[in-house]
Short mmCIF file of C-alpha atoms and ligand atoms in Angstrom, two decimals:
data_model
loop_
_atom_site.label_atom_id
_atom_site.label_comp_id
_atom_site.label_asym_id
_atom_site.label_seq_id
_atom_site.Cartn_x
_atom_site.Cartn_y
_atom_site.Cartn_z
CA UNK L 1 -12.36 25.34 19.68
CA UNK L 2 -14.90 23.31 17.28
CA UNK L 3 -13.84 25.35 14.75
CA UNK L 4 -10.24 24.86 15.26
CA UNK L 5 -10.80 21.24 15.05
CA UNK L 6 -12.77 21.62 11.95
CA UNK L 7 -9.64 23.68 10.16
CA UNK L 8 -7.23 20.80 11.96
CA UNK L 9 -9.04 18.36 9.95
CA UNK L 10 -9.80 20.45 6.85
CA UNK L 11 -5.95 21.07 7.09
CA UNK L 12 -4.73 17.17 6.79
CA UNK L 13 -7.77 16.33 4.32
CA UNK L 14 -6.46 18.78 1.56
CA UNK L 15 -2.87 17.56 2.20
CA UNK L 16 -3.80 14.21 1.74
CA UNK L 17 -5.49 15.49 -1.18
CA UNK L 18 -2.41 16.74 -2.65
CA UNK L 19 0.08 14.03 -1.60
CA UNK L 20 -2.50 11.32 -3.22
CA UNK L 21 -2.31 13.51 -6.52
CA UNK L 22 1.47 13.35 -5.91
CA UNK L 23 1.86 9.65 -6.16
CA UNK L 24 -0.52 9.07 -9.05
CA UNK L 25 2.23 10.41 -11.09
CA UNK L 26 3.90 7.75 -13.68
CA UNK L 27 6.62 5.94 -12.32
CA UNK L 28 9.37 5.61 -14.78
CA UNK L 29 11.86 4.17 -12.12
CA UNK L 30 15.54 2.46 -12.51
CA UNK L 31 17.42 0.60 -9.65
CA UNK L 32 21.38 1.16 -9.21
CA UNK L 33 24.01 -0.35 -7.01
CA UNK L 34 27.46 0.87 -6.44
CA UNK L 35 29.64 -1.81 -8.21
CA UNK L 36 27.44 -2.05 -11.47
CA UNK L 37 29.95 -0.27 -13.45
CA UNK L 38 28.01 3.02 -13.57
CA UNK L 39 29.52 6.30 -11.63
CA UNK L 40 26.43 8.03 -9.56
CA UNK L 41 27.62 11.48 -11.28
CA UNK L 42 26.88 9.14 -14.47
CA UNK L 43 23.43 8.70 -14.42
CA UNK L 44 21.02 10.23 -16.77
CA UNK L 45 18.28 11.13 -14.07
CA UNK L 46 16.53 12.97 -16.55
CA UNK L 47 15.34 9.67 -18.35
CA UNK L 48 13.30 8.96 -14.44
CA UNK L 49 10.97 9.87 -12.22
CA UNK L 50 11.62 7.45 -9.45
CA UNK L 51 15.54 6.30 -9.06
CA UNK L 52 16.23 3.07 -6.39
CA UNK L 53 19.37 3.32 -4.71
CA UNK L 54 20.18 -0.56 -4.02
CA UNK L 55 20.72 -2.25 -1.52
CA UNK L 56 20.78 -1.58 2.51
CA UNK L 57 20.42 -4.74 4.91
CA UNK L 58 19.01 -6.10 7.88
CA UNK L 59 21.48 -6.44 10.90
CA UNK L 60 19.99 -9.66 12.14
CA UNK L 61 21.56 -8.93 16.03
CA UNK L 62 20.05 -5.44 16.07
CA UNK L 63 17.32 -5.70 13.82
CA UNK L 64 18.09 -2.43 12.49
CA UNK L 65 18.53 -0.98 8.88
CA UNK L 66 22.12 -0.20 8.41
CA UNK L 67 24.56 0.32 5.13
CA UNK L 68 27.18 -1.25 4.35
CA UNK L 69 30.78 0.58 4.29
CA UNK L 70 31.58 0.17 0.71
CA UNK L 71 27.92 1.45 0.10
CA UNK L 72 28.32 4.65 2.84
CA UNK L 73 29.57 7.09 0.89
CA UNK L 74 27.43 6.74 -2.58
CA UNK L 75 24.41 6.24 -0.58
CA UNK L 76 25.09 9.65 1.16
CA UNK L 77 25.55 11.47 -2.41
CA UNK L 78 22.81 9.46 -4.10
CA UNK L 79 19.77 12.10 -3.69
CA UNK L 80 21.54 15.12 -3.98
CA UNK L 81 24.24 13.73 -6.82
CA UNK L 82 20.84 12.37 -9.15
CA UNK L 83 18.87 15.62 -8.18
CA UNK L 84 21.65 17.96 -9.77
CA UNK L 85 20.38 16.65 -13.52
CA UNK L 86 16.60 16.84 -12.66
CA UNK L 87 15.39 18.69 -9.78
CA UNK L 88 12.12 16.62 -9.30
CA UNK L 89 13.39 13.08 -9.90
CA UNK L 90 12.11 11.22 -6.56
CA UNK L 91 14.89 8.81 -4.80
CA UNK L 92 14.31 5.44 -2.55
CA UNK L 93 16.33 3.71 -0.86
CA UNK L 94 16.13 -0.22 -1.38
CA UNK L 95 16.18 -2.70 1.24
CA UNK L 96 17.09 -6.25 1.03
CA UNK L 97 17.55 -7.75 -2.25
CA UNK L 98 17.84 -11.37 -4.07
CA UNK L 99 21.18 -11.64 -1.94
CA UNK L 100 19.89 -10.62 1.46
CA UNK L 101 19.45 -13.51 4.38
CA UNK L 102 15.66 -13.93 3.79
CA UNK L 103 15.25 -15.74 6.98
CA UNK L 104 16.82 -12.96 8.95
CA UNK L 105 13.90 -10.69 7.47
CA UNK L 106 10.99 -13.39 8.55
CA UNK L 107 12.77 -13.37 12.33
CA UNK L 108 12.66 -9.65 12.55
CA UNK L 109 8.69 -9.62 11.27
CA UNK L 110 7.89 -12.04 13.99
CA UNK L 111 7.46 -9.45 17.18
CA UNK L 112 6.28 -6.13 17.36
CA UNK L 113 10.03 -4.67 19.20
CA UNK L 114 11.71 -6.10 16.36
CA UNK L 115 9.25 -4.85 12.99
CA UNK L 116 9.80 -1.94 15.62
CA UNK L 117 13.62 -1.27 15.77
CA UNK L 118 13.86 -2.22 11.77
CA UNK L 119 11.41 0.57 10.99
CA UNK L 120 11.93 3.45 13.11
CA UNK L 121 15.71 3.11 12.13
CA UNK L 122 14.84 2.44 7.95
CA UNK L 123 12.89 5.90 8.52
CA UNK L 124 15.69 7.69 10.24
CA UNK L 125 18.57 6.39 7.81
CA UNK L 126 16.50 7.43 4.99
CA UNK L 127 15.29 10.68 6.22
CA UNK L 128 18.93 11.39 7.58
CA UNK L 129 20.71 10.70 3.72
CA UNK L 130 17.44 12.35 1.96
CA UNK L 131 15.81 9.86 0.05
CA UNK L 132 12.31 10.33 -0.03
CA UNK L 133 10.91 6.91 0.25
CA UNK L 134 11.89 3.58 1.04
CA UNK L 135 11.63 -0.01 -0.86
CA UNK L 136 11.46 -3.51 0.77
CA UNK L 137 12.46 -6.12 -1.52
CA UNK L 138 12.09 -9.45 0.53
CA UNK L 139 12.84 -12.05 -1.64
CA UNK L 140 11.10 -13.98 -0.58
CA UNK L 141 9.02 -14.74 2.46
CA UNK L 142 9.33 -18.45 3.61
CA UNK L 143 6.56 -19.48 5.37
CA UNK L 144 2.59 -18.79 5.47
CA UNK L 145 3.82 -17.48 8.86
CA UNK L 146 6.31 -14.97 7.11
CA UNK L 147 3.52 -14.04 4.88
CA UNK L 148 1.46 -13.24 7.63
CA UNK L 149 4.16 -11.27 9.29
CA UNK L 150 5.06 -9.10 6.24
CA UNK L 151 1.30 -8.37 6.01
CA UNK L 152 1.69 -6.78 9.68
CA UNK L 153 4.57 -5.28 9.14
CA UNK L 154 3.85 -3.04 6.12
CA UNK L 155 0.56 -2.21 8.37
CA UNK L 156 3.15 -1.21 11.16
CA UNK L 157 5.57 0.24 8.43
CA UNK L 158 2.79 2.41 7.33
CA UNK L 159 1.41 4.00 10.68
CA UNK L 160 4.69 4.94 11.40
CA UNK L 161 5.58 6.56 8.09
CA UNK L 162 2.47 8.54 8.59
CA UNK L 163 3.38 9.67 12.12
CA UNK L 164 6.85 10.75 11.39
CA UNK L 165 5.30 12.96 8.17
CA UNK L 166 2.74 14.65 10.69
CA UNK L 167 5.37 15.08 13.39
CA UNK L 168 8.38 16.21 10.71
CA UNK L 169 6.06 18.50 8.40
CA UNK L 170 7.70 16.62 5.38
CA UNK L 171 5.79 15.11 2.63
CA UNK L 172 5.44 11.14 3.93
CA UNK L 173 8.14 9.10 2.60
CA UNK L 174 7.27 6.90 -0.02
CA UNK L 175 7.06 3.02 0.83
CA UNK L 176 7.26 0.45 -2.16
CA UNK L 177 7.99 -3.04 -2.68
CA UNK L 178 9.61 -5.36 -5.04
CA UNK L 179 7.17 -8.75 -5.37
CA UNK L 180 6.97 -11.33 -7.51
CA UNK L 181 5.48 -11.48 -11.13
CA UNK L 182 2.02 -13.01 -9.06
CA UNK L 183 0.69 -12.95 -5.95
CA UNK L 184 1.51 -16.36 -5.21
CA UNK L 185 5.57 -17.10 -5.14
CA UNK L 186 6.88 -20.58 -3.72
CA UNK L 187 3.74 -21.97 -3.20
CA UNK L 188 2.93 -18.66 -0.92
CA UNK L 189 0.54 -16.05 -0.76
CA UNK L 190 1.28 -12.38 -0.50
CA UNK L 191 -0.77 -10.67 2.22
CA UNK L 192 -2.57 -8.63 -0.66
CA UNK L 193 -4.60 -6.67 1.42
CA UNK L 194 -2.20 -5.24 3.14
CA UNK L 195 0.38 -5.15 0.37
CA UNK L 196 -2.83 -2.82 -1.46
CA UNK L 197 -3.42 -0.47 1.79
CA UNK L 198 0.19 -0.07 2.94
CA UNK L 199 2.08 0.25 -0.38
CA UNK L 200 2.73 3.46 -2.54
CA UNK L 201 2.98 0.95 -5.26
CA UNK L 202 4.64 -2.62 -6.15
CA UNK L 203 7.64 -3.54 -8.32
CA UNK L 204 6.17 -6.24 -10.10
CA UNK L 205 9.26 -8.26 -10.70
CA UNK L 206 8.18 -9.70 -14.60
CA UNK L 207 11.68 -11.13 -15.74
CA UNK L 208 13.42 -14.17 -14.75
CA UNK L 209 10.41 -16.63 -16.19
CA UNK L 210 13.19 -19.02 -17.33
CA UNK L 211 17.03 -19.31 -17.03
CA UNK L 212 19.64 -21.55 -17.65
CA UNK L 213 20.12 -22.64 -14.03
CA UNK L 214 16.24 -23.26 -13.16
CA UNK L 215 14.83 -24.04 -16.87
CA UNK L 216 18.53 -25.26 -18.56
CA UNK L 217 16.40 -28.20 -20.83
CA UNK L 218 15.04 -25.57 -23.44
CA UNK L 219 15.51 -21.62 -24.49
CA UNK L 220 12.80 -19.19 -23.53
CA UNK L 221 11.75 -15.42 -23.34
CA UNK L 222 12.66 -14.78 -19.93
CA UNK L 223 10.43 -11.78 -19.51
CA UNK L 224 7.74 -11.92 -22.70
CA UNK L 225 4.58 -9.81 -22.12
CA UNK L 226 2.37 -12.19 -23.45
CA UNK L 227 2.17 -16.18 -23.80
CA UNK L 228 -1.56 -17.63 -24.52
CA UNK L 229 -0.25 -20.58 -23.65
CA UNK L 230 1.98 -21.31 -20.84
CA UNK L 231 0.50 -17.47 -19.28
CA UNK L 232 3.72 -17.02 -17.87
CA UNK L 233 4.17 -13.70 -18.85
CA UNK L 234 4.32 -9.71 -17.48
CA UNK L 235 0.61 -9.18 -19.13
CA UNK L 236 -0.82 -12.50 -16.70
CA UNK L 237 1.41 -11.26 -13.23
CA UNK L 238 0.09 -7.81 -13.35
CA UNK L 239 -3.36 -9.33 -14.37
CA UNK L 240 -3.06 -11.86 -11.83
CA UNK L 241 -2.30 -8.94 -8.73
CA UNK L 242 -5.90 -6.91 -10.23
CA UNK L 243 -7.67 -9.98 -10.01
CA UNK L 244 -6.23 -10.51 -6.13
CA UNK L 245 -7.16 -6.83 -5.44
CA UNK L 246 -4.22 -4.49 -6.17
CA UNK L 247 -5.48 -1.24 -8.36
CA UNK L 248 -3.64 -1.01 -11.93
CA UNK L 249 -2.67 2.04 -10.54
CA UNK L 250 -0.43 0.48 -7.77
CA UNK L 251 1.12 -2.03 -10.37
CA UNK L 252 4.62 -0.73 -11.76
CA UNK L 253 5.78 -3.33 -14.60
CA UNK L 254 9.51 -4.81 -14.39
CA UNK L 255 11.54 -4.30 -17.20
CA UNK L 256 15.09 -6.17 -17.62
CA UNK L 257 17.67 -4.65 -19.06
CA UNK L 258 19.68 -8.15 -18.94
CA UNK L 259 19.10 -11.29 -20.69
CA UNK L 260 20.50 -14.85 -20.65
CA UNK L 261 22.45 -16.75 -22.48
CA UNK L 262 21.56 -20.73 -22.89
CA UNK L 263 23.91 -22.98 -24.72
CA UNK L 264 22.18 -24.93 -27.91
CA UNK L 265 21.97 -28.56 -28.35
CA UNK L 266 22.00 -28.15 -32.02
CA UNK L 267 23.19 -25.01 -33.29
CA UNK L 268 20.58 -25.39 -36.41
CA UNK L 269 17.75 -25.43 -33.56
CA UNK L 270 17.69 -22.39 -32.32
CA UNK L 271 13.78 -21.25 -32.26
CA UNK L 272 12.09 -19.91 -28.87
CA UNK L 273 11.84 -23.90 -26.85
CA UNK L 274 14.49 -25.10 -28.33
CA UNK L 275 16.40 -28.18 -26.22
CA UNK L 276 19.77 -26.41 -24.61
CA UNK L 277 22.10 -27.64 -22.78
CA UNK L 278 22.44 -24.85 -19.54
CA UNK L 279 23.95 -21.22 -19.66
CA UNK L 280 26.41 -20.55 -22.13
CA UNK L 281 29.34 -18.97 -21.39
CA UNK L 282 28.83 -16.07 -22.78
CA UNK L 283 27.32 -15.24 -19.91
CA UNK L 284 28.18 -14.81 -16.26
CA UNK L 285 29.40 -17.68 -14.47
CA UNK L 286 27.23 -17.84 -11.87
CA UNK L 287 24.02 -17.52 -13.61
CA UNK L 288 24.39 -17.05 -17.41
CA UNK L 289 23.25 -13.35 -17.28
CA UNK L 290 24.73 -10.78 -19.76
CA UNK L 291 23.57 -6.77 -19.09
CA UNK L 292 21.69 -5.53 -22.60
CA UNK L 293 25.45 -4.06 -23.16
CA UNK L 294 26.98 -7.13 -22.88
CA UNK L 295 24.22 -8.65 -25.41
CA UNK L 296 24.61 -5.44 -27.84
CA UNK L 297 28.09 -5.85 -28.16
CA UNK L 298 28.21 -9.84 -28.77
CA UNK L 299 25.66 -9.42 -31.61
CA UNK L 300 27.99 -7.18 -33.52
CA UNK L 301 31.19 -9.14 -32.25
CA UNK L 302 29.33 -12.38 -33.59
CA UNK L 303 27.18 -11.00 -36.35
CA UNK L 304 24.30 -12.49 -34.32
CA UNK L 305 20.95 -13.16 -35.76
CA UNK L 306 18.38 -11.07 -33.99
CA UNK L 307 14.85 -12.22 -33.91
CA UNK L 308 11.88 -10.47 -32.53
CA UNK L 309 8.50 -12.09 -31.45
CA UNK L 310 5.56 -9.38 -31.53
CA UNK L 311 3.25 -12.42 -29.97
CA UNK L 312 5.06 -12.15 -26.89
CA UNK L 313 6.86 -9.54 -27.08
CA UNK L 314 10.26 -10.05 -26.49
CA UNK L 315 13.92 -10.65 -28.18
CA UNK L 316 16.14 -13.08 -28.77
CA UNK L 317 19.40 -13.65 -30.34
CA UNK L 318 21.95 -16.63 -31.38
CA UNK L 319 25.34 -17.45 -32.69
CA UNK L 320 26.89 -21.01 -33.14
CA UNK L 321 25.47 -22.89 -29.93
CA UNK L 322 24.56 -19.44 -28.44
CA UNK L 323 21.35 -18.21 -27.52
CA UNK L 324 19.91 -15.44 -25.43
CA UNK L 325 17.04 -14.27 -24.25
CA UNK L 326 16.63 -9.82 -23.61
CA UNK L 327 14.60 -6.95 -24.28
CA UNK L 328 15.47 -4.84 -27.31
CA UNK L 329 13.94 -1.19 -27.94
CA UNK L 330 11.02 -2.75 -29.76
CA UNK L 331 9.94 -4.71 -26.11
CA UNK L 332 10.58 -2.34 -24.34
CA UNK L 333 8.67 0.12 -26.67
CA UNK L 334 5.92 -2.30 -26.90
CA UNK L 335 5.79 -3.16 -23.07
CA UNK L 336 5.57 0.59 -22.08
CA UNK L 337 2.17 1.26 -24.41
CA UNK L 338 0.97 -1.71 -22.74
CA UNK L 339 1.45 -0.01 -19.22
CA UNK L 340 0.14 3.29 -20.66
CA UNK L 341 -2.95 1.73 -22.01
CA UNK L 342 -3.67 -0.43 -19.03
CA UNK L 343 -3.28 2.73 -17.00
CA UNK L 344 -0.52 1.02 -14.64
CA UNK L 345 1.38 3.70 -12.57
CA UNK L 346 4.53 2.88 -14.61
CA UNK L 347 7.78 0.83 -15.59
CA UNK L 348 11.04 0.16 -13.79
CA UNK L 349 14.40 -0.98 -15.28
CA UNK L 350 16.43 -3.63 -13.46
CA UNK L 351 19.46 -1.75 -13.69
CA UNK L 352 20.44 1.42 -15.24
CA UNK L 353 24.00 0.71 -15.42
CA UNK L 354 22.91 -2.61 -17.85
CA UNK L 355 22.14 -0.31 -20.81
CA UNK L 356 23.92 0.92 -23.72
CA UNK L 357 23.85 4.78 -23.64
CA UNK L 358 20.60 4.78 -22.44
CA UNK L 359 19.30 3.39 -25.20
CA UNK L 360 16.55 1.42 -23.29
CA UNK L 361 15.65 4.30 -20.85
CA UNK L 362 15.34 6.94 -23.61
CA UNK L 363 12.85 4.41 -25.71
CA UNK L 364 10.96 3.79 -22.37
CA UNK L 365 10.93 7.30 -21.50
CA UNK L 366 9.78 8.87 -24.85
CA UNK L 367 7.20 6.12 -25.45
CA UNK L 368 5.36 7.43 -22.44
CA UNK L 369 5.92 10.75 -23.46
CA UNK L 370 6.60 13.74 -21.37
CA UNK L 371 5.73 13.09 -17.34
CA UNK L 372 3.64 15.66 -15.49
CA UNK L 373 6.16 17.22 -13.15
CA UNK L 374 6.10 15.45 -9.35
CA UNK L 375 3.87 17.50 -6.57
CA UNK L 376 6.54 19.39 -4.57
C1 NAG U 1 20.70 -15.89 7.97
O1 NAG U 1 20.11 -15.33 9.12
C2 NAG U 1 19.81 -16.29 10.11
C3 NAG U 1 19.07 -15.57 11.23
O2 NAG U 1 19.77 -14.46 11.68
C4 NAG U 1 21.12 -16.95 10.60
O3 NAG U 1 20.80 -17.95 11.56
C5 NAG U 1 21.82 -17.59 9.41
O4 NAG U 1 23.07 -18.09 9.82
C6 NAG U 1 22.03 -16.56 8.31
N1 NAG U 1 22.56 -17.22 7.13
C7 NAG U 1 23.64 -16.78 6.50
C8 NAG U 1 24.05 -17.55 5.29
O5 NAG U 1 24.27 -15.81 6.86
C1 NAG U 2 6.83 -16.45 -31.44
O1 NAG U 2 6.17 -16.86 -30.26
C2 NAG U 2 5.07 -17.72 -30.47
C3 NAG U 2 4.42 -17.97 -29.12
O2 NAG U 2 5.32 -18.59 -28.23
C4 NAG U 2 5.54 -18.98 -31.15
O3 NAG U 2 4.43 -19.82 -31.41
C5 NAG U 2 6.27 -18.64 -32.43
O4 NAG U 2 6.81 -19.81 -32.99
C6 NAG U 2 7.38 -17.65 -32.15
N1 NAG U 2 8.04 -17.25 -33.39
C7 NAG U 2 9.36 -17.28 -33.54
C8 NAG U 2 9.88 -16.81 -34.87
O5 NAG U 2 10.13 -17.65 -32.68
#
């Protein structure tokens, strides 16, 4: 008996021993939702390691994880469609969102039948359309309160992930987040401790420093790496998680492949700061966002004068009263050593569909060089 216990154990310590070695692989991840223009069959998987299918919801009556039905059908294909192109790219499915009803997600944290009935059924939706892990992106908690209650929930979220794998005889599902470029969003703390136990690893979300509906007085470099002097910047937010307790190796940079598009007061000032006047619209209506394609193709429509900064590492471009703010192959390029030599687990690109031929994905990929192939 005593000695069957001892194998029992010896048993679950070597496969946690592999499954740990599993998930220190890189992360070279990419979100996509159904209406961004890009087919599923489409997708270059090959560029990934780690592809986010985006985005299920909350039912706020039921508490319960459930797909919308526009969203059934390319949810269902989503693992097997992206595993046809690469065997061992890894597939989550993403919960929540900038969009979602944030205080519907702080009601369902508050008891233990509701965290209850949202996880059980996120673990049975994911496990019954085969993604292998699942992403929270609560954007963003509230209240001190909410904070709390996210901090239980991933504990909850966890200890049931880890059941299911020892009851199923699958590999655990992964669990990430999406979070914001600190620890510390609205005035709020994250729950770090937990966020560090509980999570696989973290989206750090390090783009949207500055647009034209939150910062419309003067241009900026929406996601720079670096800025010595405001330190709003990729390089302080991942900095700023370490310091609160999060490994490197837990830290997975954002990478935009969008920018925005300000309008210029004076079309002869056109420098990083300069006064502007809100979005231009060149970009999107609603928030004066244009996908890196978008951008690509307005520089050649407007013979646009590129410009980029290797202090902070990031682009820009104008034209007439037209500026904008994005990531070009040398950011991205430069942004991916920066992960590789900080030893973060990796990058992720907010969306796939944004790029132009996979311009930005290829660069990304190849800077890191070849991946070691996932733990099966
Ligand atoms: C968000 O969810 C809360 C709680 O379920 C609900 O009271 C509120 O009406 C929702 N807001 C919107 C805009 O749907
Ligand atoms: C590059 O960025 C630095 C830091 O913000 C700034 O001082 C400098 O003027 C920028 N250069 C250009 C050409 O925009």
């Amino acid at each position: 008996m005593a000695n069957f216990i001892k194998l029992f154990f010896l048993f679950f310590f070597f496969q946690q021993l592999i499954f740990s070695n599993g998930q220190n692989n890189v992360v070279k991840g990419g979100y996509w939702f159904r209406d961004s223009g890009l087919s599923l069959n489409n997708i270059d998987s090959t560029l990934f390691t780690h592809l986010f299918c985006a985005f299920a919801n909350l039912n706020p009556q039921s508490n319960q994880l459930v797909i919308s039905p526009e969203d059934q059908d390319s949810f269902r294909q989503f693992t097997s469609i992206v595993m046809r192109k690469n065997p061992s790219v890894k597939t989550l499915l993403s919960i929540g969102g900038g969009r979602a009803n944030r205080t519907a997600y702080g009601i369902m944290a508050r008891t233990t039948n509701s965290r209850k009935s949202f996880i059980d059924s996120s673990i049975k939706l994911a496990r019954q359309l085969g993604f292998h892990g699942l992403d929270l992106d609560w954007e963003y908690p509230e209240s001190t309160i909410d904070m709390t209650n996210l901090g239980i929930l991933l504990d909850d979220f966890r200890a049931a992930i880890n059941t299911e794998a020892r009851n199923s005889g699958k590999a655990s599902l992964f669990l990430t987040s999406a979070v914001s470029n600190t620890p510390r969003v609205n005035g709020l703390n994250y729950p770090v401790q937990s966020v560090a136990r509980n999570l696989d690893w973290l989206n750090v979300m390090s783009y949207d420093f500055y647009g034209p509906n939150w910062s419309p007085s003067q241009t900026n470099s929406h996601a720079q790496l670096f800025d010595p002097v405001s330190h709003v910047s990729g390089s302080d937010g991942t900095a700023s998680w370490i310091q609160a307790g999060v490994s490197a190796q837990k830290l997975v940079l954002g990478i935009p492949f969008y920018g925005y598009a300000w309008q210029l007061v004076n079309a002869n000032n056109h420098g990083l700061r300069a006064p502007a006047n809100g979005k231009s619209n060149a970009g999107s209506i609603d928030d004066g966002s244009m996908t890196y394609n978008q951008i690509k193709n307005y520089i050649v429509q407007n013979r646009a004068t590129t410009v980029y900064n290797a202090t902070i590492v990031g682009d820009y471009c104008y034209s007439g009263n037209t500026w904008i703010s994005y990531d070009d192959t040398q950011s991205v390029r430069n942004k991916v050593t920066y992960v590789k030599g900080r030893k973060l687990r990796g990058y992720f690109a907010w969306h796939v569909a944004a790029d132009q031929n996979w311009l930005l994905s290829k660069t990304a990929s190849q800077t890191w060089g070849a991946s070691p192939q996932a733990v099966k």
